[in-house]
PDB file of C-alpha atoms in Angstrom:
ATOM      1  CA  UNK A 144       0.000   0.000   0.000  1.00 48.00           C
ATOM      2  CA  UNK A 145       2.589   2.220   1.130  1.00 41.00           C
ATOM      3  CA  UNK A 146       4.723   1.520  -2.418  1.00 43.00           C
ATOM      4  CA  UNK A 147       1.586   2.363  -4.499  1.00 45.00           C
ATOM      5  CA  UNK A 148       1.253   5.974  -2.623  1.00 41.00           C
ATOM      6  CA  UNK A 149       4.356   6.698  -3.466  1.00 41.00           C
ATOM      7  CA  UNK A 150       4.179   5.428  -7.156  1.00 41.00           C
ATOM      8  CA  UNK A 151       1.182   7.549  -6.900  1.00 44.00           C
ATOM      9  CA  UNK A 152       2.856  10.697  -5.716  1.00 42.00           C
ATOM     10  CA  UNK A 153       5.349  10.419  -8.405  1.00 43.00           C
ATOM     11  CA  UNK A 154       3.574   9.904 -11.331  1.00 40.00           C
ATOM     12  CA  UNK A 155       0.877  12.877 -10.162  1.00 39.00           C
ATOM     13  CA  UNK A 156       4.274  14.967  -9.558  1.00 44.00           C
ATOM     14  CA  UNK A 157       6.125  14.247 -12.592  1.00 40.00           C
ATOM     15  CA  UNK A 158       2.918  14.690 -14.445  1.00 40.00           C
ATOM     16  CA  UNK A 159       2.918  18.304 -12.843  1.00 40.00           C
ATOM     17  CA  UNK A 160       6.282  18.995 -14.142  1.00 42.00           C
ATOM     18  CA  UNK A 161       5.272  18.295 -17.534  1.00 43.00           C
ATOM     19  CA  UNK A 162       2.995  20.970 -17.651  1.00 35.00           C
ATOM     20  CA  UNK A 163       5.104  23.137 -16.068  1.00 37.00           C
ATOM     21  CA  UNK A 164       8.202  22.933 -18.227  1.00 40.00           C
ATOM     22  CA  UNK A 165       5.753  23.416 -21.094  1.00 37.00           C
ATOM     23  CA  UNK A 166       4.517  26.729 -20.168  1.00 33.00           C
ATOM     24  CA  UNK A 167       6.837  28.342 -17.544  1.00 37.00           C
ATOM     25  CA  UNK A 168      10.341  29.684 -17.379  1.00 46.00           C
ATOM     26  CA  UNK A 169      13.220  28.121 -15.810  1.00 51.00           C
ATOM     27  CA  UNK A 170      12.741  30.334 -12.771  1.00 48.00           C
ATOM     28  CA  UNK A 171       9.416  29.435 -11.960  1.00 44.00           C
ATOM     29  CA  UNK A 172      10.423  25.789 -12.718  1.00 45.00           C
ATOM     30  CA  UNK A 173      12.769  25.928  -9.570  1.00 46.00           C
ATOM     31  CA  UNK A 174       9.824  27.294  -7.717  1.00 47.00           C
ATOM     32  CA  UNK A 175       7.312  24.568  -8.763  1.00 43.00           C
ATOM     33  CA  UNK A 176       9.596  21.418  -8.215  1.00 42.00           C
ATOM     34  CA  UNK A 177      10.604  22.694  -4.810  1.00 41.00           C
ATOM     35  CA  UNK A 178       7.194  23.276  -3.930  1.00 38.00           C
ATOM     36  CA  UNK A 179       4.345  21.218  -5.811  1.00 37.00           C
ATOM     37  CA  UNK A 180       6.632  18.062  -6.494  1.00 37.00           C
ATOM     38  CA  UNK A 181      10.317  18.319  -5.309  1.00 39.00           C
ATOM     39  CA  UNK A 182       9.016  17.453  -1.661  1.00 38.00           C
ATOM     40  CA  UNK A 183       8.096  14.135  -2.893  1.00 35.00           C
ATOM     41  CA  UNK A 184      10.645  13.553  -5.191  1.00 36.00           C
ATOM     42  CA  UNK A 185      13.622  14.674  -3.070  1.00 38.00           C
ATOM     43  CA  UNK A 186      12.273  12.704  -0.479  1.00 37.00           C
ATOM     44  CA  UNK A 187      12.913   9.552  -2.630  1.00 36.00           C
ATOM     45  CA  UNK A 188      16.177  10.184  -4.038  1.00 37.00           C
ATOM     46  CA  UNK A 189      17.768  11.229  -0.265  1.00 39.00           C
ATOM     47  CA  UNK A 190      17.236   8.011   0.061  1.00 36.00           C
ATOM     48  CA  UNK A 191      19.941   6.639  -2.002  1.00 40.00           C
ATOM     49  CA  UNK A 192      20.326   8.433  -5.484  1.00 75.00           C
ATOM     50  CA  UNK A 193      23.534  10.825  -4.944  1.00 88.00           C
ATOM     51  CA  UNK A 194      23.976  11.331  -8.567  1.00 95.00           C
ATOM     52  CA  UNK A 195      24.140  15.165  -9.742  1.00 96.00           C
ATOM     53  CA  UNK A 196      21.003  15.351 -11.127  1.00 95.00           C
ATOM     54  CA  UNK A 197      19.693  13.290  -7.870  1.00 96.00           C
ATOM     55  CA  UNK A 198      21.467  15.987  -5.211  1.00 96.00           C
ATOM     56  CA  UNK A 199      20.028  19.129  -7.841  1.00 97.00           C
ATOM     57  CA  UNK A 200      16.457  17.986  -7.489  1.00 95.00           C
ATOM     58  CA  UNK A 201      16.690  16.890  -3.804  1.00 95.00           C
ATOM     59  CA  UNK A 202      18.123  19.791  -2.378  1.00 95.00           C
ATOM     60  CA  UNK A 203      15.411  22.114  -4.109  1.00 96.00           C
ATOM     61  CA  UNK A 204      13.854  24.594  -1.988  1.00 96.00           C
ATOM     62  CA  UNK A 205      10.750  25.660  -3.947  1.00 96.00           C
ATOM     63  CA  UNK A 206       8.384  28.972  -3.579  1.00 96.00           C
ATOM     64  CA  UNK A 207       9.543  32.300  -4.300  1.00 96.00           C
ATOM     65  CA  UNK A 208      12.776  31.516  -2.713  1.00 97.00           C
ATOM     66  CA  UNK A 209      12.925  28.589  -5.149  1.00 97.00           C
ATOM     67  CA  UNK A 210      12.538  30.625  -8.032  1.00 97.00           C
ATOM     68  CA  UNK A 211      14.998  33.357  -6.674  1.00 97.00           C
ATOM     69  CA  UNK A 212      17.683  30.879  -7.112  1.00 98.00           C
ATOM     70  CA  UNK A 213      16.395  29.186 -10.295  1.00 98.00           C
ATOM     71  CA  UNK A 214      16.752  32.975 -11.862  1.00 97.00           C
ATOM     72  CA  UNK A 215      20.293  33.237 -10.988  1.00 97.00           C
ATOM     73  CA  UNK A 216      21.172  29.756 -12.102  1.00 98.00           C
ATOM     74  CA  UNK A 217      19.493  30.957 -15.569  1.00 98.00           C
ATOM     75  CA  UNK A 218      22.658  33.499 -15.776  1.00 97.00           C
ATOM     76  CA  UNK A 219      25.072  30.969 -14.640  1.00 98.00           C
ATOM     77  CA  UNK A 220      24.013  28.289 -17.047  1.00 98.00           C
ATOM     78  CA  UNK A 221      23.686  30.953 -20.396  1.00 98.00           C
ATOM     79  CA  UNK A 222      27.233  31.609 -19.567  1.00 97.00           C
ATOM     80  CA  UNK A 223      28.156  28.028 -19.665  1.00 98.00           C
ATOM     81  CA  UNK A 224      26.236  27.536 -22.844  1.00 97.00           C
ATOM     82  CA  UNK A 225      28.336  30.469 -24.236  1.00 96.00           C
ATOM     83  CA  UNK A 226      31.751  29.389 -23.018  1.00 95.00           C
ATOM     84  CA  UNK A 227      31.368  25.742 -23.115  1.00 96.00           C
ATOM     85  CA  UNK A 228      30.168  25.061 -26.903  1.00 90.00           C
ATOM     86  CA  UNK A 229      31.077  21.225 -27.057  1.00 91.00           C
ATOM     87  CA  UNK A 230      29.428  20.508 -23.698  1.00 96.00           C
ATOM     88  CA  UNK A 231      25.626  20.072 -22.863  1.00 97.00           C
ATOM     89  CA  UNK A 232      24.190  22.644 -20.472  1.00 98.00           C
ATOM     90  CA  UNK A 233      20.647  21.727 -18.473  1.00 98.00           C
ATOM     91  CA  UNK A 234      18.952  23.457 -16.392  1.00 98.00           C
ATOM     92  CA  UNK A 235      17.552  21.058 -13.667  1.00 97.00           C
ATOM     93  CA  UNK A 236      15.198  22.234 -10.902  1.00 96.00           C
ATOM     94  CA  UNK A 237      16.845  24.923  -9.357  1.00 98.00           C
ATOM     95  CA  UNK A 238      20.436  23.982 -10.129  1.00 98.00           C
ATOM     96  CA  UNK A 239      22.636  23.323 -13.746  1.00 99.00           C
ATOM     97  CA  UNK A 240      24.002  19.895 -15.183  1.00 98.00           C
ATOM     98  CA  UNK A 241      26.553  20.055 -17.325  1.00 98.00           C
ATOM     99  CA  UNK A 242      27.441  16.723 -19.613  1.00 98.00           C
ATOM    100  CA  UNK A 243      31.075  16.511 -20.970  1.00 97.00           C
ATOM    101  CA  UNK A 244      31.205  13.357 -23.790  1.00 93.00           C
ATOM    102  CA  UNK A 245      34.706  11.802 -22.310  1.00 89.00           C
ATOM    103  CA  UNK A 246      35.901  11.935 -25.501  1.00 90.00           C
ATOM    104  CA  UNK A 247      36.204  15.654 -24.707  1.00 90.00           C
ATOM    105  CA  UNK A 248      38.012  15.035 -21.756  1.00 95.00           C
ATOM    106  CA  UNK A 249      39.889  11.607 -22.110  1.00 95.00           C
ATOM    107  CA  UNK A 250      41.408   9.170 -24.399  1.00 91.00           C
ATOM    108  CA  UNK A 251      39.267   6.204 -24.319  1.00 90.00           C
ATOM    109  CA  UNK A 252      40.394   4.091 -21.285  1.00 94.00           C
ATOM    110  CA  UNK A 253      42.583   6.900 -19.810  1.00 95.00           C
ATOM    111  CA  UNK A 254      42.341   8.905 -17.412  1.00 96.00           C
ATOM    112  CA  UNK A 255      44.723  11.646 -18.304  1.00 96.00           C
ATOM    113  CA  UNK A 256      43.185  15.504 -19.457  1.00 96.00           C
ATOM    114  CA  UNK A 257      43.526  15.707 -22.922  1.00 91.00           C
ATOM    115  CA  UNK A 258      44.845  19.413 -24.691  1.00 86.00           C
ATOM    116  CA  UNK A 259      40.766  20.020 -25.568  1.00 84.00           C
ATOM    117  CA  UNK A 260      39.601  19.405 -21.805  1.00 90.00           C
ATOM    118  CA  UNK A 261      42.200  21.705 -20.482  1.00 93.00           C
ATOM    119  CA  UNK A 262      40.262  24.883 -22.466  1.00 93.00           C
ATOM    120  CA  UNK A 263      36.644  23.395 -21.730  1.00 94.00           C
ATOM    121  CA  UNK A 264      37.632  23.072 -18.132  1.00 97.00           C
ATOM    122  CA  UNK A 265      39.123  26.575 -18.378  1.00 97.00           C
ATOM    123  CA  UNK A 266      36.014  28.380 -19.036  1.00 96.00           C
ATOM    124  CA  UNK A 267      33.765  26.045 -16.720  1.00 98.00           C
ATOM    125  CA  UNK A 268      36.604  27.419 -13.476  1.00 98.00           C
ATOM    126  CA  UNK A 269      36.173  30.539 -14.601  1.00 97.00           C
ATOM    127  CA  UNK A 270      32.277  30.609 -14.201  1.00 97.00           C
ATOM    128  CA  UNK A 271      32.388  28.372 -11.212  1.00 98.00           C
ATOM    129  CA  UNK A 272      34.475  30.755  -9.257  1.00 98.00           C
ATOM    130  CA  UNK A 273      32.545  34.120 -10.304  1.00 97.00           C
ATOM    131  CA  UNK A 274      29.097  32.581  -8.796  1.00 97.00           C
ATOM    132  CA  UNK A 275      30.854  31.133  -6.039  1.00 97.00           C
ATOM    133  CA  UNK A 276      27.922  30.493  -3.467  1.00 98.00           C
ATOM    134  CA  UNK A 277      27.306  27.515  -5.162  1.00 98.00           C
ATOM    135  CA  UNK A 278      28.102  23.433  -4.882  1.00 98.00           C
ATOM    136  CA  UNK A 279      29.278  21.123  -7.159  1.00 98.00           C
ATOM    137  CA  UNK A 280      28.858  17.407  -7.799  1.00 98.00           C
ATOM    138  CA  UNK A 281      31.636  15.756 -10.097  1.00 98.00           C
ATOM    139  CA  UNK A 282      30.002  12.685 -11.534  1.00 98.00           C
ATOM    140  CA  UNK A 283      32.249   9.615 -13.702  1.00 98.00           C
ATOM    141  CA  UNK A 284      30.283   7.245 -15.554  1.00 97.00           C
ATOM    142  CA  UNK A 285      31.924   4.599 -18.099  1.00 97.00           C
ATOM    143  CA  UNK A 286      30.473   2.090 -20.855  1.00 96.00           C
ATOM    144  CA  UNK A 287      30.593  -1.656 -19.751  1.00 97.00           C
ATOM    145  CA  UNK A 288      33.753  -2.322 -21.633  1.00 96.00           C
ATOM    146  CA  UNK A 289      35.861  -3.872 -19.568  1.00 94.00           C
ATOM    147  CA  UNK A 290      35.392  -5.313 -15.508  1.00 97.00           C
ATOM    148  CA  UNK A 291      32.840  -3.667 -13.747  1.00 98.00           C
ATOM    149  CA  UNK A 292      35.697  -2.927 -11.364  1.00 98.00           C
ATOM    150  CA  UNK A 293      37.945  -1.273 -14.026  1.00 98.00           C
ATOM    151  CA  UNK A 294      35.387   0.490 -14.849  1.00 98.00           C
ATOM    152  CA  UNK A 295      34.283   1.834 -11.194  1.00 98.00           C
ATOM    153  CA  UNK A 296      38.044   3.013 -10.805  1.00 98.00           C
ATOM    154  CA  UNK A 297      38.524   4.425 -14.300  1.00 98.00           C
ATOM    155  CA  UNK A 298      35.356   7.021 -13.441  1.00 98.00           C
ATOM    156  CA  UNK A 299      36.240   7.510 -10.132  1.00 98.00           C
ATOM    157  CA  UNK A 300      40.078   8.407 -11.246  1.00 98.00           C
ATOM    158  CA  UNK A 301      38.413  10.775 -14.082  1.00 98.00           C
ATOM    159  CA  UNK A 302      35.998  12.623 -11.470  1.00 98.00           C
ATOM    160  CA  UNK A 303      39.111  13.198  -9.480  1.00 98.00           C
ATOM    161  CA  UNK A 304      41.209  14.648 -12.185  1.00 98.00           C
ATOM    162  CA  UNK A 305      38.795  16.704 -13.312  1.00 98.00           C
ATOM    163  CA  UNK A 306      38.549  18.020  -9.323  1.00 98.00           C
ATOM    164  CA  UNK A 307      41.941  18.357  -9.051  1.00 98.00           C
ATOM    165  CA  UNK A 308      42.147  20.663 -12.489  1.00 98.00           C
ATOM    166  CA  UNK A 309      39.214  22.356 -11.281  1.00 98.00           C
ATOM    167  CA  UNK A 310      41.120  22.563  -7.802  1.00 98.00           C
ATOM    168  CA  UNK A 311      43.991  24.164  -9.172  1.00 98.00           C
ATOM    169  CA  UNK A 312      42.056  26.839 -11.211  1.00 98.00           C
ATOM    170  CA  UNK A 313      41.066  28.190  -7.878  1.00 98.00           C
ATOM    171  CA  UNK A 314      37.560  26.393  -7.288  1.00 98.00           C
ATOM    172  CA  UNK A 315      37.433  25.754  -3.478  1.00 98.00           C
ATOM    173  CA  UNK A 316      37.879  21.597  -2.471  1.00 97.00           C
ATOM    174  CA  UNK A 317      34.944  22.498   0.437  1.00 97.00           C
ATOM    175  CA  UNK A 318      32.193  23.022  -2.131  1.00 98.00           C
ATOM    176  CA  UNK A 319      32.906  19.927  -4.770  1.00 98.00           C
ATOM    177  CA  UNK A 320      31.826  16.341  -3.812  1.00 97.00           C
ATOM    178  CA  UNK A 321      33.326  13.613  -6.151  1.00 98.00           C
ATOM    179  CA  UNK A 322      31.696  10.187  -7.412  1.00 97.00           C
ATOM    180  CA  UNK A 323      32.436   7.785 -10.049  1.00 98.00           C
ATOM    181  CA  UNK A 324      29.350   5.452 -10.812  1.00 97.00           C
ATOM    182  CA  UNK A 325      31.266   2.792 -13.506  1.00 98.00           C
ATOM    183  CA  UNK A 326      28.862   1.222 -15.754  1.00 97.00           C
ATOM    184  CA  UNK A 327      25.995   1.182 -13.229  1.00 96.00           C
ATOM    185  CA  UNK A 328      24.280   4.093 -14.679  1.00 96.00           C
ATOM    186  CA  UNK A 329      24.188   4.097 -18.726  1.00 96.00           C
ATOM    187  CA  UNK A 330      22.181   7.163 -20.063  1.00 94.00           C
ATOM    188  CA  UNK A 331      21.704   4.971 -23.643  1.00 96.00           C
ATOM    189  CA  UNK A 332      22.459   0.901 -24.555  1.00 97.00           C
ATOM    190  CA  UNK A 333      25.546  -0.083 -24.223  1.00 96.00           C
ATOM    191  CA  UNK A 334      24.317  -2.305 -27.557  1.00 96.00           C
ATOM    192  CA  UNK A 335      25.892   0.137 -29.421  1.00 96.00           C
ATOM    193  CA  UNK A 336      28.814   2.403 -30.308  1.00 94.00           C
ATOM    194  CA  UNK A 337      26.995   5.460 -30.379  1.00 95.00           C
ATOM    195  CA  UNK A 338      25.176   4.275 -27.195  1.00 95.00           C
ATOM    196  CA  UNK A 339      28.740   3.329 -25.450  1.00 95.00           C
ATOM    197  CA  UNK A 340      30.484   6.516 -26.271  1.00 94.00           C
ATOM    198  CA  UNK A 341      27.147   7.975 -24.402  1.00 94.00           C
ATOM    199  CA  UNK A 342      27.465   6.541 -21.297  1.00 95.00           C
ATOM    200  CA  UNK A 343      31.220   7.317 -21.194  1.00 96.00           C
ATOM    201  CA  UNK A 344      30.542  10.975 -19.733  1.00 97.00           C
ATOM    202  CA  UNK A 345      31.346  13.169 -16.788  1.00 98.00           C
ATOM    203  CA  UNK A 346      28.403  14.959 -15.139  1.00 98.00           C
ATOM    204  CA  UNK A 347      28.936  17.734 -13.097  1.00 98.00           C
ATOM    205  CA  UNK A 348      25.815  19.182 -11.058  1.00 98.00           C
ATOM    206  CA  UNK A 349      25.823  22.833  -9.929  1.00 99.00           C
ATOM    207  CA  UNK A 350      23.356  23.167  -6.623  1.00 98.00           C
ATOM    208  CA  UNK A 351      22.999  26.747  -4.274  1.00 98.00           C
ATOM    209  CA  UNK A 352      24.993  26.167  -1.358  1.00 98.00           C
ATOM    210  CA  UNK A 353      23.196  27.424   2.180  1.00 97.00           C
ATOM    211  CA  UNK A 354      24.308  30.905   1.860  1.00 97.00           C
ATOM    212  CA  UNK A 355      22.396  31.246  -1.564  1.00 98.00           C
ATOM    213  CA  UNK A 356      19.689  29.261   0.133  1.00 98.00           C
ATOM    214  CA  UNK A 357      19.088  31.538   2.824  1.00 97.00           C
ATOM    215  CA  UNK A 358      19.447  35.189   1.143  1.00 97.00           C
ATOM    216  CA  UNK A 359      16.735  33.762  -1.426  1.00 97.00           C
ATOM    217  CA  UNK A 360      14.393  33.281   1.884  1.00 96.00           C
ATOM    218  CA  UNK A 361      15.580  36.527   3.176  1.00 94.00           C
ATOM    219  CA  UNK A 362      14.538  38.200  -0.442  1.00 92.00           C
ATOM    220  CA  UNK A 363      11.833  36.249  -0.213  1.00 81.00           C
ATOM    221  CA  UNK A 364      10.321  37.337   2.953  1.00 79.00           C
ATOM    222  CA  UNK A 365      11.241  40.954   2.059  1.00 66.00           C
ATOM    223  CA  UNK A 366       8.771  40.589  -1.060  1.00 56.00           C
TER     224      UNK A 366
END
């Protein structure tokens, strides 16, 4: 009984979100999923999902504070989409997700920064540390080539490189959390080549930290 509610909850909640992204902007979006569904769908993935795009929509806030920080995360992610042409940019609830194809970033089973990720990780720094009252999640993800234990290390040694580099470029240790996932979490079938080179990806989630959280209620209680 209890497993239909929430089945329930979910569909009636992603359901609302369909509607929403249909006719609102991103802003009110991070308003809407805090408030109408992100209660019940953070309150799922807390419970085990610490992907990026699992930590973005569970740490929503929603209402006017909500949108508050879904309207700053609008500049943030137009300037990503400007500097980081190669790279997929989505807004997500009230945060960003941005998708780097490893190819961009890697030699196929390596996990050494190529010449090309160097520039694209460049320009991500460089946004990163102007907004800086944010979070980030650095996510690794592999094809299932190889050992499932190869390929746990090889994403969890890419999500560190790429938070080292991003280290280095200035981008505080205290607000990045670092994962690699393997194979465990293919965005497309690992059936084909296309699909593989897919799934071989870094994510990297950009969330408001508490002190963005809390001057968005502040502005929000001063409306």
């Amino acid at each position: 009984m209890k497993t239909n509610k929430i089945l329930s909850l979910l569909l009636i909640s992603f359901l609302t979100l369909g509607i929403i992204s249909c006719k609102t902007s991103n802003a009110l979006k991070g308003a809407a999923i805090g408030g109408a569904a992100g209660g019940v769908i953070g309150g799922v993935i807390s419970g085990g999902n610490n992907t990026a795009t699992g930590i973005i929509i569970g740490s929503a806030i929603g209402g006017s504070a909500g949108a508050i920080i879904g309207s700053e995360m609008d500049k943030q992610a137009k300037e990503l989409e400007e500097d980081l042409k190669q790279a997929e940019v989505e807004r997500v609830g009230e945060g960003i997700k941005v998708t780097f194809d490893s190819g961009l970033l890697f030699a196929i089973d390596k996990s050494t920064l190529n010449p090309t990720s160097k520039s694209n990780l460049d320009s991500l720094a460089k946004t990163l540390n102007k907004y800086p009252d944010t979070n980030i999640i650095i996510d690794g993800h592999t094809d299932n080539s190889g050992t499932e234990k190869h390929n746990l290390a090889l994403s969890m040694d890419r999500s560190d490189v790429v938070t080292s580099y991003l280290k280095n470029l200035g981008v505080s240790s205290t607000r990045i959390t670092t994962n690699g996932f393997g194979e465990s979490l293919p965005k497309a079938s690992n059936e084909t080549a296309d699909g593989r080179s897919q799934n071989r990806r870094v994510e990297i989630g950009i969330v408001a930290n508490e002190k963005m959280k809390e001057e968005a209620k502040k502005a929000e209680g001063g409306k």
